[in-house]
CSV table of C-alpha atoms in Angstrom, one decimal:
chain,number,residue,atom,x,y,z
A,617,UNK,CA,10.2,-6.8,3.5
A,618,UNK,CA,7.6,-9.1,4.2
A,619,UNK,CA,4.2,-9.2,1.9
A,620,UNK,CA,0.8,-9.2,2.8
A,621,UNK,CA,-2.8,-7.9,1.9
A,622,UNK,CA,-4.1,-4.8,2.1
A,623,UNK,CA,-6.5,-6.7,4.9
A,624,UNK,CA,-4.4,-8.1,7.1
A,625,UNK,CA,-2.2,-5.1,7.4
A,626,UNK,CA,-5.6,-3.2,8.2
A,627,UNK,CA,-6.1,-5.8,11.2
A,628,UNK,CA,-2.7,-5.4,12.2
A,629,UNK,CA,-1.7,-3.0,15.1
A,630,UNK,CA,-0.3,-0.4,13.0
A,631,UNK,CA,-3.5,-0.6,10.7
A,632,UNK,CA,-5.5,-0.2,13.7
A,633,UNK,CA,-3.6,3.3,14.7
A,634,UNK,CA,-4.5,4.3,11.2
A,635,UNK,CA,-8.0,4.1,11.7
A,636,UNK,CA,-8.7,5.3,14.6
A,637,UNK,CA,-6.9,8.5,13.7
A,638,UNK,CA,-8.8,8.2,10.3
A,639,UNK,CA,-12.3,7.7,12.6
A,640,UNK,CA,-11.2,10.6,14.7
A,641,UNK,CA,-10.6,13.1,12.0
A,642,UNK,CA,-13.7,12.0,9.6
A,643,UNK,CA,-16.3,10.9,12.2
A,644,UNK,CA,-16.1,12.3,15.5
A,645,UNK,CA,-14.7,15.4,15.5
A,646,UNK,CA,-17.0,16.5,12.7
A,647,UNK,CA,-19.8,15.5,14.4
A,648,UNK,CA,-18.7,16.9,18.3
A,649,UNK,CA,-17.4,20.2,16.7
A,650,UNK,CA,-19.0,23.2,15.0
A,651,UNK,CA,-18.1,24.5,11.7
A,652,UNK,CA,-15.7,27.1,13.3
A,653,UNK,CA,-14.4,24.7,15.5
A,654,UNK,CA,-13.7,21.8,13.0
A,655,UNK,CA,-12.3,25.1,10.6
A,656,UNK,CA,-10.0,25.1,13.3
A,657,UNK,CA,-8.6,21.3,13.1
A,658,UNK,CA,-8.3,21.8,9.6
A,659,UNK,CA,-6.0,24.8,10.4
A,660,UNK,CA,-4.1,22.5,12.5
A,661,UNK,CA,-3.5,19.8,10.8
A,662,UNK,CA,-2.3,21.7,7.9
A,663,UNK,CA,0.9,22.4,10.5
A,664,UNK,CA,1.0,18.4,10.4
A,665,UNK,CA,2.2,18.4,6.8
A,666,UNK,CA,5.4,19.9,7.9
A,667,UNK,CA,5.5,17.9,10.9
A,668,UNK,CA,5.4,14.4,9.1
A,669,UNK,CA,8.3,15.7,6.5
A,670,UNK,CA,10.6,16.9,9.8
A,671,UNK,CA,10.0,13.6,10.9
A,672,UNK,CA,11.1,11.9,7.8
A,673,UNK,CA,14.0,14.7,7.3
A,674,UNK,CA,15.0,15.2,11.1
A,675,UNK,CA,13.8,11.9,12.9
A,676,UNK,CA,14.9,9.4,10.2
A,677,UNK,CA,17.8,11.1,8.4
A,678,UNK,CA,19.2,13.3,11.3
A,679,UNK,CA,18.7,16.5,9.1
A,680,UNK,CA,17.4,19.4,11.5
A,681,UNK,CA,16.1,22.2,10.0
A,682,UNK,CA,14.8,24.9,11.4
A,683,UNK,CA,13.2,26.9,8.1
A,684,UNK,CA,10.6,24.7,7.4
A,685,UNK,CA,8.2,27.3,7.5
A,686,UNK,CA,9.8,28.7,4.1
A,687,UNK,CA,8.4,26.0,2.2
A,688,UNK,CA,5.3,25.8,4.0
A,689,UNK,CA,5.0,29.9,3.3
A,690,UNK,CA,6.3,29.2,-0.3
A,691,UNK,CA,3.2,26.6,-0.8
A,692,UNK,CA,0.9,28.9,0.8
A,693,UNK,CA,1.7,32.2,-1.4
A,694,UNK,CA,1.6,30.2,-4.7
A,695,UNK,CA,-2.4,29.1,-3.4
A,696,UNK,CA,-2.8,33.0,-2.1
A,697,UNK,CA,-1.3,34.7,-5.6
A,698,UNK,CA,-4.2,32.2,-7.5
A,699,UNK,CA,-6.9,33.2,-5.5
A,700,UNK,CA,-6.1,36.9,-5.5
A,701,UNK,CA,-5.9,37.2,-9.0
A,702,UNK,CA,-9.4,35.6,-9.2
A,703,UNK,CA,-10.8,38.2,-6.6
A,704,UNK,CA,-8.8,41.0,-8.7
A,705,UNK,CA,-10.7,40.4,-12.1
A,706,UNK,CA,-11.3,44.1,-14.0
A,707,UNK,CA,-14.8,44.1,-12.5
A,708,UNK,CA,-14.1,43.5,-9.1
A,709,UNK,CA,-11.4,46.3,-9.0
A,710,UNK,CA,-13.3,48.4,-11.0
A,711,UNK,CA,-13.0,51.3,-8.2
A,712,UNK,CA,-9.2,51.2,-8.7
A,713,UNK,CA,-6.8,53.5,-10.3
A,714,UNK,CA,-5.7,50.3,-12.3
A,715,UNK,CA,-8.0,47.8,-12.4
A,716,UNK,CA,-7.1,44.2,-12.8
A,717,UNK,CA,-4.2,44.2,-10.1
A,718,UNK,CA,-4.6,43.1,-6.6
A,719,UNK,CA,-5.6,46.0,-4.6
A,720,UNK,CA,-1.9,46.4,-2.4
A,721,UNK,CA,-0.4,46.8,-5.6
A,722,UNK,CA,-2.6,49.5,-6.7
A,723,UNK,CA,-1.8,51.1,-2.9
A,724,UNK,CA,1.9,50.9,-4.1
A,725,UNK,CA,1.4,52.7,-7.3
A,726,UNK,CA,2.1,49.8,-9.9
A,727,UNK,CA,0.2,50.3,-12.8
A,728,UNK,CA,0.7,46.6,-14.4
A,729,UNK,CA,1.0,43.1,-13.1
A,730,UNK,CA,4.7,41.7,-12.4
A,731,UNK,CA,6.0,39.1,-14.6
A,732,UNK,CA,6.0,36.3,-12.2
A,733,UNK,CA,2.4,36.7,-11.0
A,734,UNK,CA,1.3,36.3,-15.0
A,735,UNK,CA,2.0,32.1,-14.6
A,736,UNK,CA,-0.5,32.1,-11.4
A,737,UNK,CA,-3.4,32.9,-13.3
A,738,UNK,CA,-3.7,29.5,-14.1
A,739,UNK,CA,-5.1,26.9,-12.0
A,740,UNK,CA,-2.7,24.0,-13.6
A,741,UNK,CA,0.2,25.8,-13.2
A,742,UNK,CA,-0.5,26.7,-9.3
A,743,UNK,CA,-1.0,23.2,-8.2
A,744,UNK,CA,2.2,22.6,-9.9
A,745,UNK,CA,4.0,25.5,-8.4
A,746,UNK,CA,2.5,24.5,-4.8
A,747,UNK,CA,4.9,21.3,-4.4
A,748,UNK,CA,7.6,22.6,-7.4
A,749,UNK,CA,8.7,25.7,-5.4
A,750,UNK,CA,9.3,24.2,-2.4
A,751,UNK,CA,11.0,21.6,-3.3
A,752,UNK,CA,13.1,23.6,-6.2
A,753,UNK,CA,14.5,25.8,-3.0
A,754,UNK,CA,15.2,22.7,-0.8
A,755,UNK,CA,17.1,20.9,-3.8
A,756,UNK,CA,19.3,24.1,-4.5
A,757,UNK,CA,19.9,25.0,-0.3
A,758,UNK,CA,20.3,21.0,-0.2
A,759,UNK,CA,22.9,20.8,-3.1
A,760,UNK,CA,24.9,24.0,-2.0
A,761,UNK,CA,25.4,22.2,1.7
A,762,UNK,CA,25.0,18.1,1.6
A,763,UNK,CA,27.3,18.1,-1.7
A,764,UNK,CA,30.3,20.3,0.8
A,765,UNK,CA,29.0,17.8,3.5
A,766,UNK,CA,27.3,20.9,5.5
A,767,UNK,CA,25.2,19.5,8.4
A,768,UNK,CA,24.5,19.1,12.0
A,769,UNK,CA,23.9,22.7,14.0
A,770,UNK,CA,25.7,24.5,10.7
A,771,UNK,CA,22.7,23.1,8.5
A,772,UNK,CA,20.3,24.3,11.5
A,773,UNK,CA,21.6,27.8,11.6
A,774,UNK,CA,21.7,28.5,8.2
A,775,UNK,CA,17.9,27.6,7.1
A,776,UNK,CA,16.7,29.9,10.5
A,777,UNK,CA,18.6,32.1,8.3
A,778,UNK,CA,16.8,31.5,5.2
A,779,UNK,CA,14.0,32.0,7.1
A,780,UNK,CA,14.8,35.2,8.7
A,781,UNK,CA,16.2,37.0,4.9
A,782,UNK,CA,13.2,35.7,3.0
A,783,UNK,CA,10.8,37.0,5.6
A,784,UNK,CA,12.4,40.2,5.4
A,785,UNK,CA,12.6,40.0,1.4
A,786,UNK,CA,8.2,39.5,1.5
A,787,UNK,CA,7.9,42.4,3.9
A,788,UNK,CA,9.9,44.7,2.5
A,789,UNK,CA,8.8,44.1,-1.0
A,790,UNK,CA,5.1,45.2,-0.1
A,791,UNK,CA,4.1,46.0,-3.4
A,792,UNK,CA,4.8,42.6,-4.9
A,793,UNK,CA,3.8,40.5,-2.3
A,794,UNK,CA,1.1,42.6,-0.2
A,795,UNK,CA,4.1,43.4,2.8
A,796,UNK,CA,4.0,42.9,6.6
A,797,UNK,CA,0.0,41.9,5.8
A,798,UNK,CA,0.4,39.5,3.6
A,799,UNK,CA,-2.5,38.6,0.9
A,800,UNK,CA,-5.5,38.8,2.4
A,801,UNK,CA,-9.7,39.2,1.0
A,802,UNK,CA,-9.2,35.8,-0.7
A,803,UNK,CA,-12.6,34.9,-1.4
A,804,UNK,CA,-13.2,32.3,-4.1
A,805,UNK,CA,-11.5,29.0,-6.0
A,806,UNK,CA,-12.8,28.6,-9.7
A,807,UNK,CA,-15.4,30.2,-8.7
A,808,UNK,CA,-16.6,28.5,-5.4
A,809,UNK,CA,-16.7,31.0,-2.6
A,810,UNK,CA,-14.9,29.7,0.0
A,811,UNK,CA,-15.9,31.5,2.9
A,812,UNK,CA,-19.0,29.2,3.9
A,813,UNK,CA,-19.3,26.9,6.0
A,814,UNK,CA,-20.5,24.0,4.3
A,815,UNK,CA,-16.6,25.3,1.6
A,816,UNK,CA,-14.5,25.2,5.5
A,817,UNK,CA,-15.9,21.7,6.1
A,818,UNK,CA,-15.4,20.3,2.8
A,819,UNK,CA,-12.1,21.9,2.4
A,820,UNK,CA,-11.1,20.3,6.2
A,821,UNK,CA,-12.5,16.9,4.6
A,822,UNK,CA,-9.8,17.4,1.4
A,823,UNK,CA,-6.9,18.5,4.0
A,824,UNK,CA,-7.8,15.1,5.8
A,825,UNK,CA,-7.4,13.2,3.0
A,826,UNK,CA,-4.2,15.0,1.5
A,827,UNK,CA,-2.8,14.4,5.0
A,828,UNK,CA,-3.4,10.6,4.7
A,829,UNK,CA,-2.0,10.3,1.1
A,830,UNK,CA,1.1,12.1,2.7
A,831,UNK,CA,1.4,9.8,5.5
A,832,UNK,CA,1.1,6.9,2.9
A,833,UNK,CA,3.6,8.5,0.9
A,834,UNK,CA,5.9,8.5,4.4
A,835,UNK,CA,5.0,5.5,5.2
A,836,UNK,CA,6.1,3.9,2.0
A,837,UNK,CA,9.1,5.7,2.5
A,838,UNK,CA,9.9,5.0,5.5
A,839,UNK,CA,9.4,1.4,5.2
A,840,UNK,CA,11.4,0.8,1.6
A,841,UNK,CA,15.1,0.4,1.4
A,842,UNK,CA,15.7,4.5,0.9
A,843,UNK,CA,14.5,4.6,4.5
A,844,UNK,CA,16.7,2.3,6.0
A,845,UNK,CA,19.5,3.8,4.3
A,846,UNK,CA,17.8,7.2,6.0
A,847,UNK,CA,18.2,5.4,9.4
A,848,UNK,CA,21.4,4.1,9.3
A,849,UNK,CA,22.9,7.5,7.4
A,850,UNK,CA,21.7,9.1,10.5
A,851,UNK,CA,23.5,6.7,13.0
A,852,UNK,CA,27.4,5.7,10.9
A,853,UNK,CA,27.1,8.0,8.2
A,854,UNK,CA,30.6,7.1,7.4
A,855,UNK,CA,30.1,3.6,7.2
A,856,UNK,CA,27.0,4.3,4.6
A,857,UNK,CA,29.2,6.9,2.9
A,858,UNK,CA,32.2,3.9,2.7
A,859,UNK,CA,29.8,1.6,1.6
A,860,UNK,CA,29.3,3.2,-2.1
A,861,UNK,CA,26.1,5.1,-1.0
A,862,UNK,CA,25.7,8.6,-2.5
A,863,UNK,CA,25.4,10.6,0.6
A,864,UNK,CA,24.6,14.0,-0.1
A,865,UNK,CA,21.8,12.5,-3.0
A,866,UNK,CA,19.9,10.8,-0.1
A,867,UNK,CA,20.4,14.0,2.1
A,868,UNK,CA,19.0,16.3,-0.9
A,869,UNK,CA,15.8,13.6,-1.4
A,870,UNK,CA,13.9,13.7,1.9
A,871,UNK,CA,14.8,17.4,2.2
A,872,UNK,CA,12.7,17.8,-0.9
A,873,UNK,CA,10.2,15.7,0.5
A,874,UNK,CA,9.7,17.4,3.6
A,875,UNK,CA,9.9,20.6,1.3
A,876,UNK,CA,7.0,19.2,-0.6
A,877,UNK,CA,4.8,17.9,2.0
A,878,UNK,CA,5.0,21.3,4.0
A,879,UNK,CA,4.4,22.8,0.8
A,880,UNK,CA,1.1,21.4,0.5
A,881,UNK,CA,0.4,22.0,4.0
A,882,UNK,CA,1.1,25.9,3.0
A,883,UNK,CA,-1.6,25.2,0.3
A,884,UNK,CA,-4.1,23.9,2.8
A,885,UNK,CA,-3.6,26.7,5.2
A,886,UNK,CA,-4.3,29.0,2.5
A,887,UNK,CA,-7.9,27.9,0.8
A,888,UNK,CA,-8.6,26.8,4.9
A,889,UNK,CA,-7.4,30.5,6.6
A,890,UNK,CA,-8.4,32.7,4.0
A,891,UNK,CA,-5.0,34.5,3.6
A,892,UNK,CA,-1.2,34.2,3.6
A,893,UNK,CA,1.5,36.3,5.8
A,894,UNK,CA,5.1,36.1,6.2
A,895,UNK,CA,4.3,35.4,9.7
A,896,UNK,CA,3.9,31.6,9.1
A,897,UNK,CA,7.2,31.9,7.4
A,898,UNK,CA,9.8,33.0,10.0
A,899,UNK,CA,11.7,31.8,12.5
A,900,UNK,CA,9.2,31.7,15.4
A,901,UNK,CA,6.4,29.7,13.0
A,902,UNK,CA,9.8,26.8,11.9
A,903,UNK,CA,10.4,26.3,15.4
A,904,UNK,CA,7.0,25.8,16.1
A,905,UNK,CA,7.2,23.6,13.8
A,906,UNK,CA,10.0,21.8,14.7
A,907,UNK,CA,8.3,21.5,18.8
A,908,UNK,CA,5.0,20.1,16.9
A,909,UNK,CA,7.0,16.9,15.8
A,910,UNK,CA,9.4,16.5,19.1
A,911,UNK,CA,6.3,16.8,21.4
A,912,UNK,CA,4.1,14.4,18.5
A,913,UNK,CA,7.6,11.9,18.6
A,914,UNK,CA,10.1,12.6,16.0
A,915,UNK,CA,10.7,9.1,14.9
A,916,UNK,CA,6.8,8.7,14.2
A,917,UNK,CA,4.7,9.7,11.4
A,918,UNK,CA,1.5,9.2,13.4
A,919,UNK,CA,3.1,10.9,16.4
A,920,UNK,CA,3.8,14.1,14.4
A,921,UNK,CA,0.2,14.3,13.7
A,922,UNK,CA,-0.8,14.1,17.4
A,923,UNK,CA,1.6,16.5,18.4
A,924,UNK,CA,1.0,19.3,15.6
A,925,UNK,CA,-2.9,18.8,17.0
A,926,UNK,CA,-2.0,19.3,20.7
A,927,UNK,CA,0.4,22.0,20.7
A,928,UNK,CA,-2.1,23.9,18.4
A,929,UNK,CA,-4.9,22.5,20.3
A,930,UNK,CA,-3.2,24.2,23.5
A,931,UNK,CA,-1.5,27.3,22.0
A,932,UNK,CA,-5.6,28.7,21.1
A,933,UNK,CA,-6.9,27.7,24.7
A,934,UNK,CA,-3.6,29.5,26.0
A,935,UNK,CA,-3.8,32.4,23.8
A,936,UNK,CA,-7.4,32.9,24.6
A,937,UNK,CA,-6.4,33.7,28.6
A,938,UNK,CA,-3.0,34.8,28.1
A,939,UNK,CA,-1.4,35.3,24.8
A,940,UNK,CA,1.7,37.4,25.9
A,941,UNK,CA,2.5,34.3,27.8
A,942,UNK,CA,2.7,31.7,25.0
A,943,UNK,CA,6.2,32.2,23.5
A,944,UNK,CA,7.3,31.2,27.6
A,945,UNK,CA,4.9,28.2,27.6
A,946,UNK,CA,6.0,27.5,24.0
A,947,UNK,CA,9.7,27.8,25.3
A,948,UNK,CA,9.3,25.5,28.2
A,949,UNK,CA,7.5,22.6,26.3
A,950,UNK,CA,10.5,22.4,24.0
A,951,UNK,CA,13.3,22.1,26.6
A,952,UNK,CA,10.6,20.3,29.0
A,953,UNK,CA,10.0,17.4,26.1
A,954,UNK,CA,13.6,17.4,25.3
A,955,UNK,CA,14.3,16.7,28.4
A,956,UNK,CA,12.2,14.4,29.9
A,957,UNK,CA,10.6,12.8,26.8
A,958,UNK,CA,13.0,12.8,24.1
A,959,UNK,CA,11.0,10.1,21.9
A,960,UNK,CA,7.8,12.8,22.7
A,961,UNK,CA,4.5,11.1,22.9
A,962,UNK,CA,5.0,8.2,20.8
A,963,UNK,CA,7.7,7.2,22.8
A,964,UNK,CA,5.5,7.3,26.3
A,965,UNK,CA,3.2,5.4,24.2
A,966,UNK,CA,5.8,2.6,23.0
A,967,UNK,CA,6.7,2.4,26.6
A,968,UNK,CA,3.8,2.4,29.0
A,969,UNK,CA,1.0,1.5,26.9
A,970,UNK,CA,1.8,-1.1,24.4
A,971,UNK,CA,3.2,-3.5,26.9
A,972,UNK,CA,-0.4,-3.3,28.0
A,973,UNK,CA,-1.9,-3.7,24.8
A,974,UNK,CA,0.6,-6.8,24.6
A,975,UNK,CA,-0.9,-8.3,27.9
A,976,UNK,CA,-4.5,-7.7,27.2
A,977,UNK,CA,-4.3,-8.9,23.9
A,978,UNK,CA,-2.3,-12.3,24.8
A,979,UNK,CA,-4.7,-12.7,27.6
A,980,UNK,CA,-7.8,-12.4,24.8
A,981,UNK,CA,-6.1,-15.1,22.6
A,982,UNK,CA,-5.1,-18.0,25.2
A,983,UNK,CA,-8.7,-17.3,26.6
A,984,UNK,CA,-10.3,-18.0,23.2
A,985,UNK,CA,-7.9,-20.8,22.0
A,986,UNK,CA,-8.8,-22.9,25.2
A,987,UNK,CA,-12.4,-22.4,24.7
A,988,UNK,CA,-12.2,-23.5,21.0
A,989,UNK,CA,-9.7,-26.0,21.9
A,990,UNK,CA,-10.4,-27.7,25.0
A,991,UNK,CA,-8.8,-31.0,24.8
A,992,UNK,CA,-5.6,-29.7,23.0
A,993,UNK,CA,-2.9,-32.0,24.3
A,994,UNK,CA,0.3,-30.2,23.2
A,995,UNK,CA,1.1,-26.9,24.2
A,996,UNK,CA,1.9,-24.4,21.1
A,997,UNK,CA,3.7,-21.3,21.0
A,998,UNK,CA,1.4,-18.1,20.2
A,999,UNK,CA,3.0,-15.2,18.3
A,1000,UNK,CA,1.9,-11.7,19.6
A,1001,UNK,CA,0.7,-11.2,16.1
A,1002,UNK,CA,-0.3,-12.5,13.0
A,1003,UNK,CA,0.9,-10.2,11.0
A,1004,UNK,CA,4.0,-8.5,11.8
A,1005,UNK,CA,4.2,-5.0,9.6
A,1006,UNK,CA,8.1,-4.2,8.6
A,1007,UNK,CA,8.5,-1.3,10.3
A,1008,UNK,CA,11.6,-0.1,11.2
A,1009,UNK,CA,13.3,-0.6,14.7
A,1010,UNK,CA,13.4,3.2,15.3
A,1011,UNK,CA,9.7,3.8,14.9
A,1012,UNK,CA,7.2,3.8,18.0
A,1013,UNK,CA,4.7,1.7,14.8
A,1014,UNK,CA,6.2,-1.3,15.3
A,1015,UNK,CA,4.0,-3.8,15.8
């Protein structure tokens, strides 16, 4: 891997695409949009969590799964069970037939607080439980099928299912986990009612930057050794298997990391939303999921990004005029990008508009080096970049 300052790789191409999608989350859509609106965006780009994991678990290492909205559910209801036990203090449910509880479990008749609510009452132990839940479940489903060497469609089928037994498990369960409506009335964090504007827009300001320290963490993955073994697990698994490489280890790793990234996402969603519902959890929401990183470009962490904001983007406008239609529209942009743009927007990008970049930027750098050097005698070869960022051959980033 090739070395080089933090500067040059932000003057370098891939540097570039990471500011302007920093300047378009922290400049100008805060200043063109409202406090509802930019509320929104936050909303949306908590869905990008799980799409930069899918494309680190799917794109790089060929694992699809479609339950990723368990762990992004998971991260959510630790954040909701924290903030409802702050809005359930003695005082606040003083009307109650036993105070103290949140109010749905008063509706169902329990008279005390279930044992694993009690850790949640601590603010340490929830940040820990936002990633550590997550990615417990992903390292037990991942060790119970990578270890038997469980993948492809099989691995597909069987976390929809996941999907589908824990939704039904939270719905049916009402008075533990608040039922088919979730827990809702979540009003403050420590103390800091976040139901104001000026708490939606700092809050979308803290999902930006956890969203960047995620797509560092990618990035860094992505770009170490790990991810080329990722890459070339997912072409000759075989040959990496018969080359001494633990397999199944590798397999169970950026499963967990995908786990824990949509687990923070699940977080996000909660403090951003204001509530949590098994809705986000099952089978419809993970395939959402899934079409926010194939449409974003499932071999690109930026792409994912991209695409979770667009198809949300559209799914609102659509909704607004027709929303018994949007499963159809949903269901045609899947097969539609599958079919016609299987590398999703990153890969139209890679193809049609950084060979234009290329040109323009050539065209720049002859022009200026026969102004500074007019009288130059022998002809030298330019490189297309100074800096050239090791990034791998499969990712639309590469400079």
């Amino acid at each position: 891997m090739k070395t080089s300052s933090p500067m040059k790789w932000f003057v370098s191409r891939e540097g570039l695409y990471y500011l302007g999608l920093a300047a378009l989350l922290v400049i100008i859509l805060p200043l063109l949009l409202d406090p509802f609106r930019l509320n929104m965006v936050g909303k949306y780009l908590t869905y990008a969590f799980v799409a930069i994991g899918l494309v680190m678990c799917w794109g790089k290492a060929g694992i699809l799964s479609l339950g990723q909205g368990v762990f992004f559910g998971l991260g959510g209801y630790c954040m909701a069970m924290f903030l409802k036990l702050e809005a359930s203090s003695p005082e606040n449910t003083a009307i109650q037939s036993t105070p103290g509880i949140p109010d749905f479990m008063d509706w169902n008749q329990l008279t005390a607080l279930p044992w694993f609510w009690e850790p949640f009452h601590s603010f340490s132990f929830t940040l820990l439980a936002v990633i550590g839940v997550p990615v417990l479940l992903a390292f037990v489903i991942g060790l119970a099928m990578f270890t038997r060497r469980v993948g492809g469609v099989y691995f597909a089928i069987i976390t929809q299912a996941i999907a589908a037994v824990l939704t039904i498990l939270i719905i049916g369960q009402q008075g533990f986990t608040g039922g088919v409506n979730g827990i809702t009335d979540l009003q403050t964090l420590k103390g800091w009612d976040i139901r104001t504007d000026e708490a939606r827009t700092t809050l979308y300001f803290i999902c930006v930057g956890m969203l960047f320290l995620c797509l560092f963490v990618a990035r860094f993955v992505q770009n170490s050794k790990l991810g080329r073994i990722l890459v070339a697990m997912n072409a000759q698994e075989t040959r990496v298997r018969f080359s001494g490489y633990d397999v199944a280890a590798f397999k169970i790793f950026v499963f967990c990391l995908a786990a824990a990234f949509a687990g923070v996402g699940g977080a996000m969603f909660t403090l951003i939303v204001g509530f949590m519902s098994p809705s986000f959890i099952g089978i419809v929401a993970s395939i959402e999921m899934v079409i926010f990183c194939a449409l974003g470009g499932r071999l690109s962490i930026l792409g994912a990004v991209y695409g979770a904001l667009l198809v949300n983007a559209a799914k609102s406008g659509f909704s607004e005029s027709f929303p018994e239609l949007w499963p159809f529209a949903m269901g045609a942009l899947f097969i539609g990008v599958v079919l016609a743009f299987p590398n999703g927007m990153a890969g139209l990008y890679q193809s049609y508009v950084m060979p234009l970049e290329d040109k323009i930027f050539k065209r720049k750098k002859v022009k200026a080096t026969a102004a500074a050097e007019p009288q130059a005698v022998k002809p030298t070869v330019e490189k297309a970049d100074d800096y050239d960022p090791m990034i791998d051959n499969y990712s639309p980033e590469k400079s």
